[in-house]
Structures are given as C-alpha cells and as structure tokens.
CSV table of C-alpha atoms in Angstrom, one decimal:
chain,number,residue,atom,x,y,z
A,1,MET,CA,-0.1,0.0,0.0
A,2,GLN,CA,1.4,3.6,-1.0
A,3,ILE,CA,1.1,6.1,1.8
A,4,PHE,CA,0.8,9.9,1.2
A,5,ARG,CA,1.1,12.8,3.5
A,6,GLY,CA,-1.5,15.1,1.5
A,7,PHE,CA,-2.0,14.6,-1.9
A,8,ARG,CA,0.0,17.0,-3.9
A,9,HIS,CA,2.7,14.3,-4.8
A,10,PRO,CA,3.9,13.0,-8.2
A,11,GLY,CA,3.6,9.4,-7.2
A,12,ILE,CA,-0.2,9.4,-6.4
A,13,ALA,CA,-2.6,7.9,-8.6
A,14,PRO,CA,-4.5,10.1,-11.0
A,15,ALA,CA,-7.7,8.7,-10.4
A,16,CYS,CA,-9.2,6.3,-7.8
A,17,ALA,CA,-12.3,4.7,-6.1
A,18,LEU,CA,-12.3,6.6,-2.5
A,19,THR,CA,-13.7,6.3,0.9
A,20,ILE,CA,-13.3,9.1,3.7
A,21,GLY,CA,-13.0,8.7,7.4
A,22,ASN,CA,-11.1,8.5,10.4
A,23,PHE,CA,-11.1,4.4,10.5
A,24,ASP,CA,-10.3,4.3,14.1
A,25,GLY,CA,-9.7,0.5,15.0
A,26,VAL,CA,-10.4,-0.6,11.3
A,27,HIS,CA,-13.2,-2.5,12.6
A,28,ARG,CA,-15.4,-5.1,11.1
A,29,GLY,CA,-17.7,-2.4,9.7
A,30,HIS,CA,-14.8,-0.7,8.0
A,31,GLN,CA,-13.4,-3.9,6.5
A,32,ALA,CA,-16.9,-4.5,5.0
A,33,MET,CA,-16.8,-1.0,3.7
A,34,LEU,CA,-13.2,-1.4,2.3
A,35,GLY,CA,-14.2,-4.9,0.7
A,36,LEU,CA,-17.1,-3.1,-1.1
A,37,LEU,CA,-14.6,-0.4,-2.0
A,38,ALA,CA,-12.1,-2.8,-3.7
A,39,ASN,CA,-15.0,-4.7,-5.9
A,40,GLU,CA,-15.8,-1.1,-7.2
A,41,ALA,CA,-12.0,0.1,-7.7
A,42,ARG,CA,-11.6,-3.3,-9.8
A,43,GLN,CA,-14.8,-2.6,-12.0
A,44,ARG,CA,-13.7,0.9,-13.1
A,45,GLY,CA,-10.1,-0.1,-13.3
A,46,VAL,CA,-8.5,2.4,-10.5
A,47,PRO,CA,-6.6,1.7,-7.2
A,48,SER,CA,-8.7,1.8,-4.2
A,49,CYS,CA,-8.0,4.9,-1.9
A,50,VAL,CA,-8.8,5.7,1.9
A,51,LEU,CA,-8.8,9.2,2.9
A,52,THR,CA,-8.1,9.9,6.4
A,53,PHE,CA,-7.1,12.4,8.7
A,54,GLU,CA,-4.2,13.4,11.4
A,55,PRO,CA,-4.8,14.4,14.0
A,56,HIS,CA,-8.4,13.1,14.3
A,57,PRO,CA,-10.7,16.1,13.8
A,58,ARG,CA,-12.1,16.0,17.5
A,59,ASP,CA,-8.4,16.1,18.5
A,60,TYR,CA,-8.2,19.3,16.6
A,61,PHE,CA,-11.0,20.9,17.8
A,62,ALA,CA,-10.5,20.0,21.7
A,63,GLN,CA,-7.1,21.7,21.3
A,64,THR,CA,-8.1,24.7,19.4
A,65,MET,CA,-11.2,25.1,22.1
A,66,ARG,CA,-9.1,24.5,25.0
A,67,LYS,CA,-11.3,21.5,25.9
A,68,PRO,CA,-9.3,18.4,26.2
A,69,ASP,CA,-12.2,16.1,27.0
A,70,LEU,CA,-13.8,16.6,23.6
A,71,ALA,CA,-10.9,14.6,22.3
A,72,PRO,CA,-12.3,11.1,21.7
A,73,ALA,CA,-10.3,8.2,23.4
A,74,ARG,CA,-8.2,6.3,20.4
A,75,ILE,CA,-8.3,2.9,19.5
A,76,GLY,CA,-5.2,2.7,17.8
A,77,THR,CA,-2.3,4.4,16.9
A,78,LEU,CA,-1.6,5.7,13.1
A,79,ARG,CA,0.9,3.1,12.7
A,80,ASP,CA,-1.6,0.6,13.6
A,81,LYS,CA,-4.4,1.8,11.4
A,82,LEU,CA,-2.4,2.2,8.2
A,83,GLY,CA,-1.4,-1.4,8.9
A,84,GLU,CA,-4.8,-2.6,9.3
A,85,LEU,CA,-5.7,-0.7,6.0
A,86,ALA,CA,-3.1,-2.4,4.1
A,87,ALA,CA,-4.1,-5.9,5.4
A,88,CYS,CA,-7.1,-5.0,4.1
A,89,GLY,CA,-5.7,-4.9,0.4
A,90,VAL,CA,-6.2,-0.9,-0.1
A,91,ASN,CA,-4.0,0.3,-2.8
A,92,GLN,CA,-3.1,3.8,-1.4
A,93,THR,CA,-3.8,5.8,1.8
A,94,VAL,CA,-3.9,9.6,1.8
A,95,VAL,CA,-3.5,11.0,5.3
A,96,LEU,CA,-4.6,14.7,5.4
A,97,PRO,CA,-3.0,16.9,8.0
A,98,PHE,CA,-6.4,18.4,9.9
A,99,ASP,CA,-5.8,21.8,10.3
A,100,ALA,CA,-7.4,25.3,10.3
A,101,ARG,CA,-7.4,25.2,6.7
A,102,LEU,CA,-9.1,21.9,6.3
A,103,ALA,CA,-11.4,23.0,9.0
A,104,SER,CA,-12.8,26.0,7.5
A,105,LEU,CA,-12.8,24.6,3.9
A,106,SER,CA,-16.5,24.8,2.5
A,107,PRO,CA,-18.4,21.7,1.4
A,108,ASP,CA,-18.4,22.7,-2.4
A,109,ALA,CA,-14.4,23.5,-1.8
A,110,PHE,CA,-14.0,20.4,-0.1
A,111,ILE,CA,-15.4,18.6,-3.2
A,112,GLN,CA,-13.5,20.7,-5.7
A,113,ASP,CA,-10.1,20.5,-4.3
A,114,VAL,CA,-9.6,17.6,-2.7
A,115,LEU,CA,-11.8,15.0,-4.5
A,116,ARG,CA,-11.9,16.1,-7.9
A,117,ASP,CA,-8.5,18.3,-8.5
A,118,GLY,CA,-6.6,16.5,-5.7
A,119,LEU,CA,-7.8,12.9,-6.0
A,120,GLY,CA,-9.4,12.4,-9.3
A,121,VAL,CA,-12.3,10.7,-7.9
A,122,ARG,CA,-14.4,8.2,-9.9
A,123,TYR,CA,-16.5,6.8,-7.1
A,124,VAL,CA,-16.8,7.7,-3.4
A,125,LEU,CA,-18.2,5.3,-0.8
A,126,VAL,CA,-19.1,6.9,2.7
A,127,GLY,CA,-20.8,5.8,5.6
A,128,ASP,CA,-24.4,6.6,6.5
A,129,ASP,CA,-23.5,9.6,9.0
A,130,PHE,CA,-21.1,11.1,7.1
A,131,ARG,CA,-20.6,14.8,7.2
A,132,PHE,CA,-17.9,16.9,5.8
A,133,GLY,CA,-17.0,20.6,5.1
A,134,ALA,CA,-16.7,23.6,7.5
A,135,LYS,CA,-19.2,23.1,10.4
A,136,ARG,CA,-20.0,19.6,9.2
A,137,ALA,CA,-22.3,21.4,6.6
A,138,GLY,CA,-21.6,19.0,3.7
A,139,ASP,CA,-23.7,15.7,3.4
A,140,TYR,CA,-24.6,12.5,1.4
A,141,ALA,CA,-27.1,14.6,-0.5
A,142,MET,CA,-25.1,17.2,-1.4
A,143,LEU,CA,-21.9,15.1,-2.2
A,144,ASP,CA,-24.5,12.7,-4.6
A,145,ALA,CA,-25.8,15.7,-6.3
A,146,ALA,CA,-22.0,17.1,-7.1
A,147,GLY,CA,-21.2,13.5,-8.2
A,148,GLU,CA,-24.0,13.2,-10.7
A,149,ALA,CA,-23.2,16.9,-11.6
A,150,SER,CA,-19.5,16.3,-12.1
A,151,GLY,CA,-19.1,12.5,-13.5
A,152,PHE,CA,-18.1,10.6,-10.4
A,153,ASP,CA,-20.5,8.3,-8.9
A,154,VAL,CA,-21.4,8.3,-4.9
A,155,ALA,CA,-22.6,5.4,-2.7
A,156,ARG,CA,-23.2,5.1,1.0
A,157,MET,CA,-23.0,1.9,3.2
A,158,MET,CA,-25.4,1.4,6.1
A,159,SER,CA,-24.6,0.0,9.7
A,160,TYR,CA,-22.8,-3.3,9.6
A,161,GLU,CA,-24.2,-5.3,12.4
A,162,VAL,CA,-23.0,-8.2,14.6
A,163,HIS,CA,-25.4,-10.0,16.4
A,164,GLY,CA,-27.8,-7.4,16.4
A,165,GLN,CA,-24.8,-4.9,17.5
A,166,ARG,CA,-24.0,-1.9,15.5
A,167,VAL,CA,-20.5,-2.0,14.9
A,168,SER,CA,-18.7,1.2,15.3
A,169,SER,CA,-15.5,2.8,16.6
A,170,SER,CA,-17.9,4.0,19.5
A,171,ALA,CA,-19.0,0.6,20.1
A,172,VAL,CA,-15.4,-0.5,20.1
A,173,ARG,CA,-14.4,2.0,22.8
A,174,GLU,CA,-16.9,1.2,25.3
A,175,ALA,CA,-15.9,-2.1,25.1
A,176,LEU,CA,-12.2,-1.2,25.7
A,177,ALA,CA,-13.1,1.1,28.5
A,178,ALA,CA,-15.4,-1.8,30.2
A,179,GLY,CA,-12.4,-4.1,29.4
A,180,ASP,CA,-14.5,-6.5,27.7
A,181,MET,CA,-11.7,-8.2,25.2
A,182,SER,CA,-14.1,-10.8,24.1
A,183,LEU,CA,-16.4,-8.6,22.6
A,184,THR,CA,-13.4,-6.2,21.5
A,185,GLN,CA,-12.2,-8.9,19.5
A,186,ALA,CA,-15.8,-9.7,17.9
A,187,LEU,CA,-16.1,-6.3,17.1
A,188,LEU,CA,-12.6,-5.8,15.2
A,189,GLY,CA,-12.7,-9.4,13.9
A,190,ARG,CA,-9.2,-9.9,15.5
A,191,PRO,CA,-7.4,-9.5,19.0
A,192,TYR,CA,-7.0,-6.1,20.1
A,193,ALA,CA,-3.2,-5.2,19.5
A,194,ILE,CA,-0.8,-2.0,19.6
A,195,SER,CA,2.5,-1.8,18.1
A,196,GLY,CA,5.4,0.4,18.4
A,197,HIS,CA,9.2,1.0,19.1
A,198,VAL,CA,10.5,-0.4,22.0
A,199,VAL,CA,12.4,2.3,24.0
A,200,HIS,CA,14.6,3.1,26.5
A,201,GLY,CA,13.3,3.9,30.4
A,202,ARG,CA,14.6,3.9,33.7
A,203,LYS,CA,14.8,0.1,33.7
A,204,LEU,CA,13.5,0.3,37.2
A,205,GLY,CA,11.6,-3.4,36.4
A,206,ARG,CA,15.2,-5.1,36.4
A,207,ALA,CA,15.8,-4.2,39.7
A,208,LEU,CA,11.8,-4.9,41.2
A,209,GLY,CA,11.5,-8.6,41.9
A,210,ALA,CA,15.2,-9.3,41.5
A,211,SER,CA,15.1,-11.1,44.6
A,212,GLN,CA,11.6,-12.8,43.6
A,213,PRO,CA,12.2,-16.8,42.6
A,214,GLY,CA,13.5,-17.2,39.1
A,215,GLY,CA,14.0,-13.3,39.0
A,216,GLN,CA,17.2,-12.9,38.0
A,217,ASP,CA,16.6,-9.8,35.9
A,218,GLY,CA,13.8,-9.0,38.1
A,219,PHE,CA,10.4,-7.9,35.9
A,220,ARG,CA,12.1,-6.6,32.8
A,221,THR,CA,9.8,-4.5,30.5
A,222,LEU,CA,9.4,-3.6,27.1
A,223,ASN,CA,8.3,0.1,26.9
A,224,MET,CA,6.6,1.8,24.2
A,225,ARG,CA,5.5,5.6,24.4
A,226,PHE,CA,2.7,7.1,22.5
A,227,LYS,CA,2.5,10.9,22.4
A,228,HIS,CA,-0.4,12.8,22.7
A,229,TRP,CA,-2.4,9.7,22.5
A,230,LYS,CA,-5.6,9.2,24.8
A,231,PRO,CA,-6.0,5.2,24.7
A,232,ALA,CA,-9.5,3.6,24.5
A,233,ALA,CA,-8.0,0.8,26.7
A,234,SER,CA,-6.1,1.0,29.9
A,235,GLY,CA,-5.5,-1.3,32.8
A,236,ILE,CA,-3.4,-4.5,33.2
A,237,PHE,CA,-3.7,-7.1,30.6
A,238,ALA,CA,-2.4,-10.9,29.6
A,239,VAL,CA,-0.7,-10.4,26.5
A,240,LEU,CA,1.0,-11.8,23.7
A,241,VAL,CA,4.2,-10.2,21.9
A,242,HIS,CA,5.1,-10.5,18.5
A,243,GLY,CA,7.7,-9.5,16.3
A,244,LEU,CA,10.6,-10.1,18.7
A,245,SER,CA,11.0,-13.9,18.1
A,246,GLU,CA,9.6,-16.6,16.0
A,247,GLN,CA,7.0,-17.4,18.1
A,248,PRO,CA,4.6,-14.9,20.3
A,249,LEU,CA,6.0,-14.3,23.7
A,250,PRO,CA,3.4,-14.5,26.6
A,251,GLY,CA,3.3,-11.6,29.0
A,252,VAL,CA,1.8,-9.1,31.3
A,253,ALA,CA,1.4,-5.5,30.6
A,254,ASN,CA,0.4,-2.4,31.9
A,255,LEU,CA,-1.0,0.1,29.5
A,256,GLY,CA,-1.2,3.7,31.1
A,257,VAL,CA,0.6,6.2,33.0
A,258,ARG,CA,2.0,4.5,35.9
A,259,PRO,CA,0.3,5.9,39.0
A,260,SER,CA,2.7,4.4,41.5
A,261,LEU,CA,5.6,6.2,40.1
A,262,ASP,CA,6.8,10.0,40.7
A,263,ALA,CA,6.3,13.0,38.3
A,264,ASN,CA,9.8,13.0,37.9
A,265,ASP,CA,9.3,9.6,36.1
A,266,VAL,CA,11.2,9.7,32.4
A,267,ASN,CA,7.5,8.7,31.4
A,268,ALA,CA,6.6,12.2,32.8
A,269,GLY,CA,2.7,11.0,32.8
A,270,ARG,CA,2.6,10.4,29.1
A,271,VAL,CA,0.9,6.8,28.4
A,272,LEU,CA,3.1,4.0,28.2
A,273,LEU,CA,2.4,0.3,27.4
A,274,GLU,CA,5.2,-1.5,29.7
A,275,THR,CA,5.4,-5.1,28.7
A,276,HIS,CA,7.1,-7.9,31.1
A,277,CYS,CA,7.4,-11.2,29.1
A,278,LEU,CA,7.1,-14.3,30.9
A,279,GLU,CA,9.9,-16.0,29.4
A,280,TRP,CA,12.5,-13.4,28.1
A,281,PRO,CA,13.8,-14.9,24.8
A,282,GLU,CA,17.7,-15.7,25.1
A,283,ASN,CA,18.6,-14.2,21.3
A,284,LEU,CA,17.7,-10.7,22.5
A,285,GLY,CA,20.2,-10.9,25.2
A,286,ASP,CA,20.2,-7.9,27.6
A,287,GLU,CA,19.6,-5.0,24.7
A,288,GLY,CA,18.5,-6.6,21.6
A,289,ALA,CA,14.9,-5.4,21.7
A,290,TYR,CA,15.3,-1.6,22.0
A,291,GLY,CA,14.3,0.2,18.1
A,292,LYS,CA,12.4,-2.9,17.4
A,293,ILE,CA,8.7,-2.6,16.2
A,294,ALA,CA,6.7,-5.0,18.5
A,295,ARG,CA,3.0,-5.9,18.4
A,296,VAL,CA,0.9,-6.6,21.9
A,297,GLU,CA,-2.0,-8.3,21.8
A,298,LEU,CA,-4.1,-7.6,24.9
A,299,LEU,CA,-6.0,-10.5,25.4
A,300,HIS,CA,-7.3,-10.6,28.9
A,301,LYS,CA,-7.9,-7.9,31.3
A,302,LEU,CA,-6.6,-8.6,35.0
A,303,HIS,CA,-7.6,-5.2,36.6
A,304,ASP,CA,-7.2,-1.5,36.5
A,305,GLU,CA,-4.1,0.4,37.1
A,306,LEU,CA,-3.5,0.7,40.7
A,307,ARG,CA,-1.4,3.2,42.8
A,308,TYR,CA,0.7,1.5,45.1
A,309,THR,CA,2.3,3.2,48.5
A,310,SER,CA,6.0,1.4,47.9
A,311,LEU,CA,8.1,0.1,46.0
A,312,GLU,CA,7.8,-3.2,48.0
A,313,ALA,CA,4.2,-3.2,47.2
A,314,LEU,CA,4.6,-2.4,43.6
A,315,THR,CA,6.9,-5.4,43.5
A,316,ALA,CA,4.3,-7.7,45.1
A,317,GLY,CA,1.7,-6.3,42.8
A,318,ILE,CA,3.5,-7.0,40.0
A,319,ALA,CA,4.5,-10.7,41.2
A,320,LYS,CA,0.7,-11.3,41.5
A,321,ASP,CA,-0.1,-9.7,38.1
A,322,ARG,CA,2.4,-11.9,36.5
A,323,ASP,CA,1.0,-15.2,38.6
A,324,ASP,CA,-2.2,-14.1,36.9
A,325,ALA,CA,-1.3,-13.7,33.6
A,326,ARG,CA,0.5,-17.4,33.7
A,327,ALA,CA,-2.8,-19.1,35.1
A,328,PHE,CA,-4.7,-17.2,32.1
A,329,PHE,CA,-2.6,-18.6,29.6
A,330,ALA,CA,-2.2,-22.1,31.5
A,331,SER,CA,-6.5,-22.0,31.5
A,332,THR,CA,-6.3,-20.8,27.7
A,333,HIS,CA,-4.1,-23.9,27.0
A,334,ARG,CA,-6.1,-26.4,28.9
A,335,GLN,CA,-9.4,-24.9,26.7
A,336,THR,CA,-7.8,-25.6,23.4
A,337,THR,CA,-6.6,-29.1,24.3
A,338,ARG,CA,-10.1,-30.3,25.3
A,339,ASP,CA,-11.5,-28.4,22.3
A,340,ARG,CA,-9.2,-30.7,20.0
A,341,ILE,CA,-10.3,-33.8,22.0
C-alpha cells in the first residue's frame, strides 16, 4: 500500500475509488466497507484509496477550544491504522493533516479541491452518518448531487451489525473501556493489538523483583511510548508479544500512566505500554529489543491500574499480575486442548 501525506505528490494515482473517514480501529464495519470499495475499484480499473485525517478532527477542535475532554479516546495509533488498511488490501492511503485551513473549507470547496482536483475520484463510498466541510455542513445528498453533476459515482453503506449490535468505533471504545476483550475482538474481527518501537525507560523493572524466585532480571519490560495519545483501553492485561521472536511471547502489560511512580519519572505522565514477557528470549540478550517494532495483543484484562504506596507493594503487585497472567495462559491452553479432543 502506498501512503501519502497530503495529495500533492507525483506518485499519487491520477484517479481512484475513494472512501473517507477516521477509520479508528479498522473494525468489521470498516472492513466490509473496504471490501466493497475494492470491488468497485476493480470494476473501474482504478486503485482503491482511503482518505483519512491526522490529527483526528475532534482532537484538533479539542485543542483549539482548549477543551481536552472533547478529544475521543483512540482505539489505535496511526501506525496500527495504516497496517490494518494495508491488510484489507487498500492500494493507497492519503493522510490529510487536519488543520485550520481544512477545518474552514466549505463542502463545495472540499469536493472541488480535494476530491476532484486532488484525488481525481471516479467513485466515492461513505458511511450512513457521513458529514464533511466546515461546520459539518456537507452531507450525502450534497455529495451525491455533486457527483451527478461532475461525473463521479457516490454510494453509501448502511450500518454493519454483529449479532444485532451496530459495529462502530464508539462501540469498540465502550468495550475497551469496560475491559471486555472478547466483545472487542468480536467487533474488530481480530484480537486488539498495539504496536510501536521499543524504547529505553528507567530500567526500574530490572531491579524490582530481582529477589523473587527465578527473578534474575527482575521484571524486565518492553516500553512503548505514545505521544499525545489518549487510549481507549487502560489497565493490566495478559498479552502476547509479536515481532521479537519466531513465536509470540506471553506476557503481562500495563497500559497507562503508571500512577505509583513520581512525576519525575522518565515517562512524565505520558501513556506507556509496559510489557513484561513471562519468558525472556535468549536471542535478544540484554539490549536486543530496543529499537525493534513489537505488536502487543491485549487478550484479557486483569484489573485497572492501581496506585501502590511503596516499591515493595508495587513489586508484590507486579508479581501477582505475572502469576495471574500465567494462570490465564495455562487455562487457555487447557481449554484449547479440550477443544481439540
């Protein structure tokens, strides 16, 4: 999949079949839409294209209005969104910076400047609640009329349901907020996962728990930071780590701001995904994970983040989380074995 920041690039396709949206989570409703888009693109002999925005429009307005609560919780990072779009067979994605100029663009100007002149649309597919242009003044009827006048087709896809429940990014956020990872997986069509570069931290985990049985390295962790990210999920999870060895590594992870550590912590109150692998792969050595891209699947929520009053209490809490994660994987293994019999 080709990725473009904006549409004024020589390598961008001169014509396309397009869908527009934030695609947070790339859930099963999005996947169904992208499947339809691919079919329409093939019939017209043009590439399929996704137009998405970064930052999220609601992030932009939350910042400009100085009302951070207006910003939505994010299901995935831009990296994860682009990876899932590629997995759905999208030919090209245009990431359009959502800024003051775009926010003030009238619906007519958006159609002319972005859709016609910028992307050369032959077909546009949108959701049933699609709005566009300054003050969200544009709707499906306006887009359809413009398409008829300008020679491109317009279609909309109605709600997608799983077991009678409408699949939407809002529904995924609600499932993640409730810690319901089974429902989240049903809505996404895959386990919920977050990916990113493994970065250096304080290495406090190596010291914590070193005196525990089998704890030569204490609670060594893989750290991933997410700048300006408000995650839809938070807490302590049993996880699988992909990308560091041939087989996925079971582990336990903390997604959040680590409330037990002081404000001078290197994390500085930002969101961190901190993962302890239950068995550290020997091939990585002490430093081999840094700089690698790992994908962490959050399979089962153990509990919300807790504030511990001392490092000793924190150590005991992490040890219990590790043991609970091991129990989860043992139970899952037993269930899988029974299902095969």
